[in-house]
PDB file of C-alpha atoms in Angstrom:
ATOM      1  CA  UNK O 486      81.012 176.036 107.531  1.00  0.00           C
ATOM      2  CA  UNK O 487      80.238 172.709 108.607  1.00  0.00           C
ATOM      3  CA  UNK O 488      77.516 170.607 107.746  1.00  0.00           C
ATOM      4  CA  UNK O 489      75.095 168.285 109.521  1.00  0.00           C
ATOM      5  CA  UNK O 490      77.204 165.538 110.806  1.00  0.00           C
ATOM      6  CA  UNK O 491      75.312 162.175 111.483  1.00  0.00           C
ATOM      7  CA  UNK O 492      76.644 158.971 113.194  1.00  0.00           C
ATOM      8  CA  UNK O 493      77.246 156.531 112.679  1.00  0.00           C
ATOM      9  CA  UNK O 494      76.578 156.113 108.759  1.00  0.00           C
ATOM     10  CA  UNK O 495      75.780 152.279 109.165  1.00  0.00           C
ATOM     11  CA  UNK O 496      74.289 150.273 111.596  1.00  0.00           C
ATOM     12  CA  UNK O 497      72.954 146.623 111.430  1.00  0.00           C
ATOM     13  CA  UNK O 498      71.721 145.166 114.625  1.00  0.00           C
ATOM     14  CA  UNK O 499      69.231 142.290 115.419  1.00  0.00           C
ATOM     15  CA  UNK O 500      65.596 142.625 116.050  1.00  0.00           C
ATOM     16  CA  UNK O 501      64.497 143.832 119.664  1.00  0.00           C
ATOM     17  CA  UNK O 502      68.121 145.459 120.194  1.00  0.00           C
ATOM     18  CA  UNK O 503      68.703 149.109 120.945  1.00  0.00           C
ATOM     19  CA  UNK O 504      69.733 151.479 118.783  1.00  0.00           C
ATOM     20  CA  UNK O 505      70.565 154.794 118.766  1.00  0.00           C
ATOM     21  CA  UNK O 506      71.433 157.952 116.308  1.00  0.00           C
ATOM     22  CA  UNK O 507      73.202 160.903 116.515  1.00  0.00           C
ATOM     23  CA  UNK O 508      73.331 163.889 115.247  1.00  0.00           C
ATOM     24  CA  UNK O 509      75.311 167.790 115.174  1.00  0.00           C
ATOM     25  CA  UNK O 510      73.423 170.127 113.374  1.00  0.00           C
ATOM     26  CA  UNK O 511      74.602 173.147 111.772  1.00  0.00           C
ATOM     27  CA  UNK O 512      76.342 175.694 114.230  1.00  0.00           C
ATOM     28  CA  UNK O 513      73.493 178.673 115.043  1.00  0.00           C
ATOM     29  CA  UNK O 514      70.775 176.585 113.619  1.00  0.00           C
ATOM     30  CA  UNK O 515      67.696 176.447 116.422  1.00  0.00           C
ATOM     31  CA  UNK O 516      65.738 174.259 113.944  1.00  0.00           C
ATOM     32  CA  UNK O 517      66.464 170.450 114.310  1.00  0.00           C
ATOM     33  CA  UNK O 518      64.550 167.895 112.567  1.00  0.00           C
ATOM     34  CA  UNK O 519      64.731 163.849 112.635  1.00  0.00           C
ATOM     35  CA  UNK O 520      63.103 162.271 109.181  1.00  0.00           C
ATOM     36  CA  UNK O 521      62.759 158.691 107.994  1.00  0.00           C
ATOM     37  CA  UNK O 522      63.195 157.476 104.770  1.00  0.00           C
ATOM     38  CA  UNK O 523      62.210 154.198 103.349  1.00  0.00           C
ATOM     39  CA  UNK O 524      63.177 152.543 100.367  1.00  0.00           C
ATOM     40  CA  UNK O 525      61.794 154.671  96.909  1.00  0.00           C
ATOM     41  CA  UNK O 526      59.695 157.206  99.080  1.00  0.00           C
ATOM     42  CA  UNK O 527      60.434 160.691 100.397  1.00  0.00           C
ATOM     43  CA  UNK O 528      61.258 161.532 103.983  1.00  0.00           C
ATOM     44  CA  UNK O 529      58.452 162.146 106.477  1.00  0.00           C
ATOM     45  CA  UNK O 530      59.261 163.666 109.466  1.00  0.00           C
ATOM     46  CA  UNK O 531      59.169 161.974 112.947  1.00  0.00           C
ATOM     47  CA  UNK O 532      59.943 165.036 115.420  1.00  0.00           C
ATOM     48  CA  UNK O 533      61.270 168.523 115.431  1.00  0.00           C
ATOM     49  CA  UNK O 534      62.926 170.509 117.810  1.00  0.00           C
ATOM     50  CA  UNK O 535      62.605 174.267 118.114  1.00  0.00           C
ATOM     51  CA  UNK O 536      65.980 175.088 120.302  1.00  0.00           C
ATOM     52  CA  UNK O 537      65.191 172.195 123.232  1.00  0.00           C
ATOM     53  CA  UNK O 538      61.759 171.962 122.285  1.00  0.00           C
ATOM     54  CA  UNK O 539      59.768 169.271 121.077  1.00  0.00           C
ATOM     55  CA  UNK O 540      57.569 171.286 119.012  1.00  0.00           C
ATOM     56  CA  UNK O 541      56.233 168.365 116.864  1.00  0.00           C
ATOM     57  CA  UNK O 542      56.435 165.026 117.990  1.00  0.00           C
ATOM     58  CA  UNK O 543      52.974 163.596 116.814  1.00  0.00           C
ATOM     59  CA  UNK O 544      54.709 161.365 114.048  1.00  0.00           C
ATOM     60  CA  UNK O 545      57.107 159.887 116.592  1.00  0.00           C
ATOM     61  CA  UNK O 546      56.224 156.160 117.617  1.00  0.00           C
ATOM     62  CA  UNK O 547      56.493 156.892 121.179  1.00  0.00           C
ATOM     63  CA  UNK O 548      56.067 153.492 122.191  1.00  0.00           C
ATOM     64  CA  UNK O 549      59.702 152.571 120.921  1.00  0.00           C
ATOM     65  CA  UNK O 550      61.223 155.580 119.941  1.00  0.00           C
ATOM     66  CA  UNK O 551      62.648 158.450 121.624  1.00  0.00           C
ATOM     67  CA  UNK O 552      64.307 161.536 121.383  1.00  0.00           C
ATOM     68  CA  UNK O 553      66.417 164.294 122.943  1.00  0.00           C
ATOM     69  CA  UNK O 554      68.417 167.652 121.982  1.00  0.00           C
ATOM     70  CA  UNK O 555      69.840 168.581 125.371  1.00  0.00           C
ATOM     71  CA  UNK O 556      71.008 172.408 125.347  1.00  0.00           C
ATOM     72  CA  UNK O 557      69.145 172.845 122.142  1.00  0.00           C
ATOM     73  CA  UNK O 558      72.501 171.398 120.005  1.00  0.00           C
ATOM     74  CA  UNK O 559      73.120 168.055 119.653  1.00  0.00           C
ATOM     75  CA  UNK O 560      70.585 165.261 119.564  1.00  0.00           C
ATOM     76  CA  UNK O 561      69.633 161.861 119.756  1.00  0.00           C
ATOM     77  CA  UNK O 562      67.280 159.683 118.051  1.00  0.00           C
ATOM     78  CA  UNK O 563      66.567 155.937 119.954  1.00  0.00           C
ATOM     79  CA  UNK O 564      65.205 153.275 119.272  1.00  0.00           C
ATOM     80  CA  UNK O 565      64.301 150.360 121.626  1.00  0.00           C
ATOM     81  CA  UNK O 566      63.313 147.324 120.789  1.00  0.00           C
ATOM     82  CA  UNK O 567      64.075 147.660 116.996  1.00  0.00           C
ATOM     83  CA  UNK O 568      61.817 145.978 114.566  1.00  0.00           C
ATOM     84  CA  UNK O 569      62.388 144.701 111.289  1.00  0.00           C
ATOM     85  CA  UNK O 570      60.118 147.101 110.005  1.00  0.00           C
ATOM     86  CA  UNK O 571      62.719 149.842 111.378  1.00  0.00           C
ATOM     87  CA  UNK O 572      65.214 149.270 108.701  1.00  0.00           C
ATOM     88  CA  UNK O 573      65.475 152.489 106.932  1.00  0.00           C
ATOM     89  CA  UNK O 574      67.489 155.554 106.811  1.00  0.00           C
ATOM     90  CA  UNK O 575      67.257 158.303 109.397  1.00  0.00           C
ATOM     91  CA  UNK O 576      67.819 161.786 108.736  1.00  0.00           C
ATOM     92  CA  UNK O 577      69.083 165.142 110.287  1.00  0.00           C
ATOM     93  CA  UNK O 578      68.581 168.263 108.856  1.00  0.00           C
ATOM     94  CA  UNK O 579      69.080 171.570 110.840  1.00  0.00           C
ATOM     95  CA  UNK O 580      67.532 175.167 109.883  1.00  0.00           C
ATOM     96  CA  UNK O 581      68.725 178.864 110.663  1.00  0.00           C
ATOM     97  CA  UNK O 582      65.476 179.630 112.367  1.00  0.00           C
ATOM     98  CA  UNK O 583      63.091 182.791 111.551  1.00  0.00           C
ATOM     99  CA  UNK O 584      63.099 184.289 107.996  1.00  0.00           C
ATOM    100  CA  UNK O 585      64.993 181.051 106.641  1.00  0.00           C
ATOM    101  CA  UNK O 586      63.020 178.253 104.807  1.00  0.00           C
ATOM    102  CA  UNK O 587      65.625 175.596 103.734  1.00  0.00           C
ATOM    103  CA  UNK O 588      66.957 172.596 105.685  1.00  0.00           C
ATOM    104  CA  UNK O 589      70.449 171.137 105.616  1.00  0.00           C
ATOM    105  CA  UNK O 590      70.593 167.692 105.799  1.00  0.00           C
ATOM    106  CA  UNK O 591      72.867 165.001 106.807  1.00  0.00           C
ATOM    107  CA  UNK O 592      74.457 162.315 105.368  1.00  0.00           C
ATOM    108  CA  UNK O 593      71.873 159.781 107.518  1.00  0.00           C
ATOM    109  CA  UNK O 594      71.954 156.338 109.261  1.00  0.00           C
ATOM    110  CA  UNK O 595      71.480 153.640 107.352  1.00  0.00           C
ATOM    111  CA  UNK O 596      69.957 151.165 109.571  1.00  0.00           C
ATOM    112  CA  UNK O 597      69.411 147.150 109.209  1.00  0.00           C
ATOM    113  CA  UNK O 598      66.938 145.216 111.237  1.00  0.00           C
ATOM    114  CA  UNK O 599      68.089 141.931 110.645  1.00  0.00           C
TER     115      UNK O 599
ATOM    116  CA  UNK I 238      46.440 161.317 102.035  1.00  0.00           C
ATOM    117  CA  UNK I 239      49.846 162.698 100.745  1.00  0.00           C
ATOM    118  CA  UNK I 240      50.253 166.167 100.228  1.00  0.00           C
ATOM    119  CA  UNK I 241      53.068 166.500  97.959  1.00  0.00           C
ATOM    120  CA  UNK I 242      52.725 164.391  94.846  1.00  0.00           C
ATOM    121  CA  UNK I 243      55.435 163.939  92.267  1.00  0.00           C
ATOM    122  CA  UNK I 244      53.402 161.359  89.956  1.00  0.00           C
ATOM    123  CA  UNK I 245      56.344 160.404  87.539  1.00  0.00           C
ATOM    124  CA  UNK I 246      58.800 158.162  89.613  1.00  0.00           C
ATOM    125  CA  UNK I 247      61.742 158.604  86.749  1.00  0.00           C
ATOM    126  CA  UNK I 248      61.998 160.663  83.739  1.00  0.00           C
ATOM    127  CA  UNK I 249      65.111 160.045  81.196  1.00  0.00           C
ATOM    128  CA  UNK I 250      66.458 162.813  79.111  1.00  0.00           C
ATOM    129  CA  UNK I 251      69.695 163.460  76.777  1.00  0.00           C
ATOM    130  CA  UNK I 252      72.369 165.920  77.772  1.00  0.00           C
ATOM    131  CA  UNK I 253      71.715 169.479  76.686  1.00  0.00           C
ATOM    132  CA  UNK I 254      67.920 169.464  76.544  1.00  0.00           C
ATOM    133  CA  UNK I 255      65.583 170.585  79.281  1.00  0.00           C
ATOM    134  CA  UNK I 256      64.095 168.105  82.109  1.00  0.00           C
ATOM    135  CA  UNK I 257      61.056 169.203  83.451  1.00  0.00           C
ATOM    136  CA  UNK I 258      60.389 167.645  86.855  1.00  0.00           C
ATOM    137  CA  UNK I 259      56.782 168.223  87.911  1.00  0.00           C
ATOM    138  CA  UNK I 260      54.742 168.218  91.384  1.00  0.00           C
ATOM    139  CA  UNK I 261      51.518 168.800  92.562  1.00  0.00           C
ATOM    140  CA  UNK I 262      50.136 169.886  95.818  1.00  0.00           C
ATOM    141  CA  UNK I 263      46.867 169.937  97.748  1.00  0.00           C
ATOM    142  CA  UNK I 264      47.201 172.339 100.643  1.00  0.00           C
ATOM    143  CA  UNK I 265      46.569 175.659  99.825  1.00  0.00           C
ATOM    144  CA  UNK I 266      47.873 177.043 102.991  1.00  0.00           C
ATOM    145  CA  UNK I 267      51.444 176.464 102.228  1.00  0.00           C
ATOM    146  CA  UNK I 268      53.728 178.942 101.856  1.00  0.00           C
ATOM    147  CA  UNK I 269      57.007 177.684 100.191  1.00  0.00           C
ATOM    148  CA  UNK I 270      57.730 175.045  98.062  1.00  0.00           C
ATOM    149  CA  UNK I 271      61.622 173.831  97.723  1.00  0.00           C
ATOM    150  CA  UNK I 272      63.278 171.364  95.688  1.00  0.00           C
ATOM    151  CA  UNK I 273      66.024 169.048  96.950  1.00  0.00           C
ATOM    152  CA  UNK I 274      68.436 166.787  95.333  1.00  0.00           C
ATOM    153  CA  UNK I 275      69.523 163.411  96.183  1.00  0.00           C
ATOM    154  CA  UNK I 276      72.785 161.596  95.230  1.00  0.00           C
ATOM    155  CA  UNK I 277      72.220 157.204  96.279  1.00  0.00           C
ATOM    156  CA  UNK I 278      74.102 157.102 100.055  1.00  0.00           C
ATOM    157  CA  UNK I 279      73.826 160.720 100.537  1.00  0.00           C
ATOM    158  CA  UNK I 280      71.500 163.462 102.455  1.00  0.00           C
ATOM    159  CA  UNK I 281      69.245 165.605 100.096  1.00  0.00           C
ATOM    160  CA  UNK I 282      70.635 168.516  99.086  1.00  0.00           C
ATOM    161  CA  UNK I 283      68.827 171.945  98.639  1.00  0.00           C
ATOM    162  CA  UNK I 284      68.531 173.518  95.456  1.00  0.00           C
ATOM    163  CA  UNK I 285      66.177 175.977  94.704  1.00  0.00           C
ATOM    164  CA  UNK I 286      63.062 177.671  96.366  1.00  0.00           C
ATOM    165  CA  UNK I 287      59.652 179.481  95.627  1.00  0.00           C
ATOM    166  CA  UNK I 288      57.792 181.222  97.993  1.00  0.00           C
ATOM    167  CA  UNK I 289      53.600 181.070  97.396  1.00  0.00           C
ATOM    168  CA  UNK I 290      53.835 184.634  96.431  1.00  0.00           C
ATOM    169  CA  UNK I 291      55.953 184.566  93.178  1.00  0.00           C
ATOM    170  CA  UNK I 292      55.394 182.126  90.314  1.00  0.00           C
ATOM    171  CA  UNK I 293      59.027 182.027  89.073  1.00  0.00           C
ATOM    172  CA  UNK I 294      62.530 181.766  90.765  1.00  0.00           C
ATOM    173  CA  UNK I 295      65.625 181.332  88.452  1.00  0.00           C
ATOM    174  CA  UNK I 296      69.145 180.128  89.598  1.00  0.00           C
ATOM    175  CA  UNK I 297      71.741 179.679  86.989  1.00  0.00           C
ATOM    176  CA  UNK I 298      70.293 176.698  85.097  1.00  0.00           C
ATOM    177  CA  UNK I 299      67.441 175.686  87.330  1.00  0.00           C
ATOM    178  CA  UNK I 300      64.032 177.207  87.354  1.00  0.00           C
ATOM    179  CA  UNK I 301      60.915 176.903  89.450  1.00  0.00           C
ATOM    180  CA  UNK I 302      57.427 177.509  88.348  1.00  0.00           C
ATOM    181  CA  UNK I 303      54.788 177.967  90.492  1.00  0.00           C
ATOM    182  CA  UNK I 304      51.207 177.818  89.651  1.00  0.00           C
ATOM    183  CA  UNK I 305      48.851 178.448  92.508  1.00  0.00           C
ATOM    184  CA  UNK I 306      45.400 178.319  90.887  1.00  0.00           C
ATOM    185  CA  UNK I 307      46.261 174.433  89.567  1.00  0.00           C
ATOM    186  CA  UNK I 308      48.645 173.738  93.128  1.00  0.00           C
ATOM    187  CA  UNK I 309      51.172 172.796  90.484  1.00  0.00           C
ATOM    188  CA  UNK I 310      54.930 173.364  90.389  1.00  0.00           C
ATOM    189  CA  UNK I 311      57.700 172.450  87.886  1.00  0.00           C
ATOM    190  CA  UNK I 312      61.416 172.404  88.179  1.00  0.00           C
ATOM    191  CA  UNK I 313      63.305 173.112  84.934  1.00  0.00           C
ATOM    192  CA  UNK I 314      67.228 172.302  84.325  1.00  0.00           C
ATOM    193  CA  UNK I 315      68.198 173.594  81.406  1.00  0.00           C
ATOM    194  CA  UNK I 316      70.859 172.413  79.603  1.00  0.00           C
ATOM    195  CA  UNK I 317      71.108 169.188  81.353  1.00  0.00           C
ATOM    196  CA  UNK I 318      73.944 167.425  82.698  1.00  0.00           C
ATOM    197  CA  UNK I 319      75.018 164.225  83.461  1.00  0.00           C
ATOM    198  CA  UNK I 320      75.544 164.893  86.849  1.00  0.00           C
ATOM    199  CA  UNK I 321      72.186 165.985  87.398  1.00  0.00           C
ATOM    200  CA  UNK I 322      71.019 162.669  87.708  1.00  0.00           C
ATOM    201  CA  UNK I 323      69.545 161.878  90.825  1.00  0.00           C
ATOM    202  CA  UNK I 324      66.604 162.032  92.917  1.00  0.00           C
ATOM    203  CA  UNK I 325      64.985 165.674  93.085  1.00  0.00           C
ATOM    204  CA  UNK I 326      62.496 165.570  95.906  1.00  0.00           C
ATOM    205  CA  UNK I 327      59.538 168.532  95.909  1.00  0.00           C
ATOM    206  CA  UNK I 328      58.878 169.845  99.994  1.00  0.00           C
ATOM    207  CA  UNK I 329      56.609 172.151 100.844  1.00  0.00           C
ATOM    208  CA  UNK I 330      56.011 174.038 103.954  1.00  0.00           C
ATOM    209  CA  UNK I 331      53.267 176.010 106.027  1.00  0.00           C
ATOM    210  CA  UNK I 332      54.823 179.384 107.323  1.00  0.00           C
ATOM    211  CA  UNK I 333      58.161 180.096 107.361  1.00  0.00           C
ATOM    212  CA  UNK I 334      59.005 177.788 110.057  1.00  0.00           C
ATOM    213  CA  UNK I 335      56.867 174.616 109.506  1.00  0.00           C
ATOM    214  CA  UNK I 336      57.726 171.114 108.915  1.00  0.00           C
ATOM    215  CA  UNK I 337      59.157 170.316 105.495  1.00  0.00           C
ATOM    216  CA  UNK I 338      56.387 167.690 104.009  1.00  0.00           C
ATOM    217  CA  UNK I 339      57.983 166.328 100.865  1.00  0.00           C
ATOM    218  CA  UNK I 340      57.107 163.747  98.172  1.00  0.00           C
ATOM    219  CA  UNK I 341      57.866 160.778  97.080  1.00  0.00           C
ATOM    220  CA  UNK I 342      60.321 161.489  94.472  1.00  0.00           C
ATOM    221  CA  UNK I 343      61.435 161.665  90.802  1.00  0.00           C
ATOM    222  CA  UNK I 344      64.572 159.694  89.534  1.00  0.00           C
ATOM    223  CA  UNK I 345      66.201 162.022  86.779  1.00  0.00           C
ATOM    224  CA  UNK I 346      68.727 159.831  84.375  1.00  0.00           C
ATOM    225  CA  UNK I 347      70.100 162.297  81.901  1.00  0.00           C
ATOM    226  CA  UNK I 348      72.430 160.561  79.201  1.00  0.00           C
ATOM    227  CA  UNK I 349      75.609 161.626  77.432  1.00  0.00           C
TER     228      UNK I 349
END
């Protein structure tokens, strides 16, 4: 079984640039989750989807940051303008759905405000 | 006001003995607690899980305690291995399909 792809691994843009993150959960999992992690701390979650559903957004920076998972799949994490207070890593992690506690995640985005 | 606390940021131990990683909680309502493990430049990995109605899981070498009255858990790896060095993250969640709230982290350096 596959894991949580992310894409790209890397990215190092300059300050008020777009940016955007990708990700393929695992196949049959309705649970998708975005989380950033910053240097020496854990990750804290910016949004979660339930299928297509935005079921928990309130950590999301809406004023910059956006996100989608059309046909409750795939899904994309944007940012736009970056800041250099941005530069972090972004995470994926997927979830079975009812009676299953644990999240897969992905390899993340490492990404450099410069 | 962070939820999850792991309070020791890195704990060293030599190969064969026990590490005990420890975390503390202050939401009563949750209703699992899970451990994760990081490698540097990869995703966290899932190792082990409790739920809020047991006080001990075991799987092979790695065992969770779970203390409810003190909101205290503890992950022991016994013997330990070099290649159990890494970050082990503590998460906890609300209901079976909450949001994952983790801490902050403990770095685990276990030496030949």
């Amino acid at each position: 079984e596959a894991g949580v792809v992310q894409s790209p691994r890397y990215k190092i843009i300059e300050k008020k640039q777009p940016v955007a993150f990708w990700c393929n959960p695992i196949s049959g999992h309705n649970t998708l989750y975005w989380y950033l992690q910053n240097l020496g701390q854990g990750p804290e979650l910016l949004i979660r989807y339930e299928n297509e559903e935005a079921v928990d957004d309130s950590q999301l920076p809406k004023d910059r940051f956006s996100a989608e998972r059309l046909k409750g799949v795939d899904s994309t994490l944007k940012i736009q303008p970056a800041e250099l207070g941005d530069s972090a890593v972004y995470l994926c992690a997927s979830r079975k759905g009812q009676g299953s506690t644990e999240a897969f995640f992905g390899q993340g985005t490492r990404l450099t405000v410069v | 006001d962070q939820q999850v606390k792991q309070n020791s940021p890195s704990l060293s131990v030599q190969e064969g003995r026990i590490s005990i990683l420890n975390c503390d909680y202050t939401n009563s309502m949750f209703d699992y607690f899970l451990w994760y493990k990081k490698y540097p430049a990869e995703g966290p990995t899932f190792l082990i899980s409790i739920s809020s109605i047991k006080d001990k899981n075991e799987d092979g070498r790695f065992t969770v305690f779970l203390n409810k009255s003190a909101k205290h858990l503890s992950l022991h790896i016994v013997p330990s291995q070099p290649g159990d060095s890494a970050v082990y993250f503590c998460a906890a969640v609300r209901g079976s399909q909450g949001n994952l709230i983790f801490g902050k982290g403990t770095k685990l350096s276990v030496k030949p």
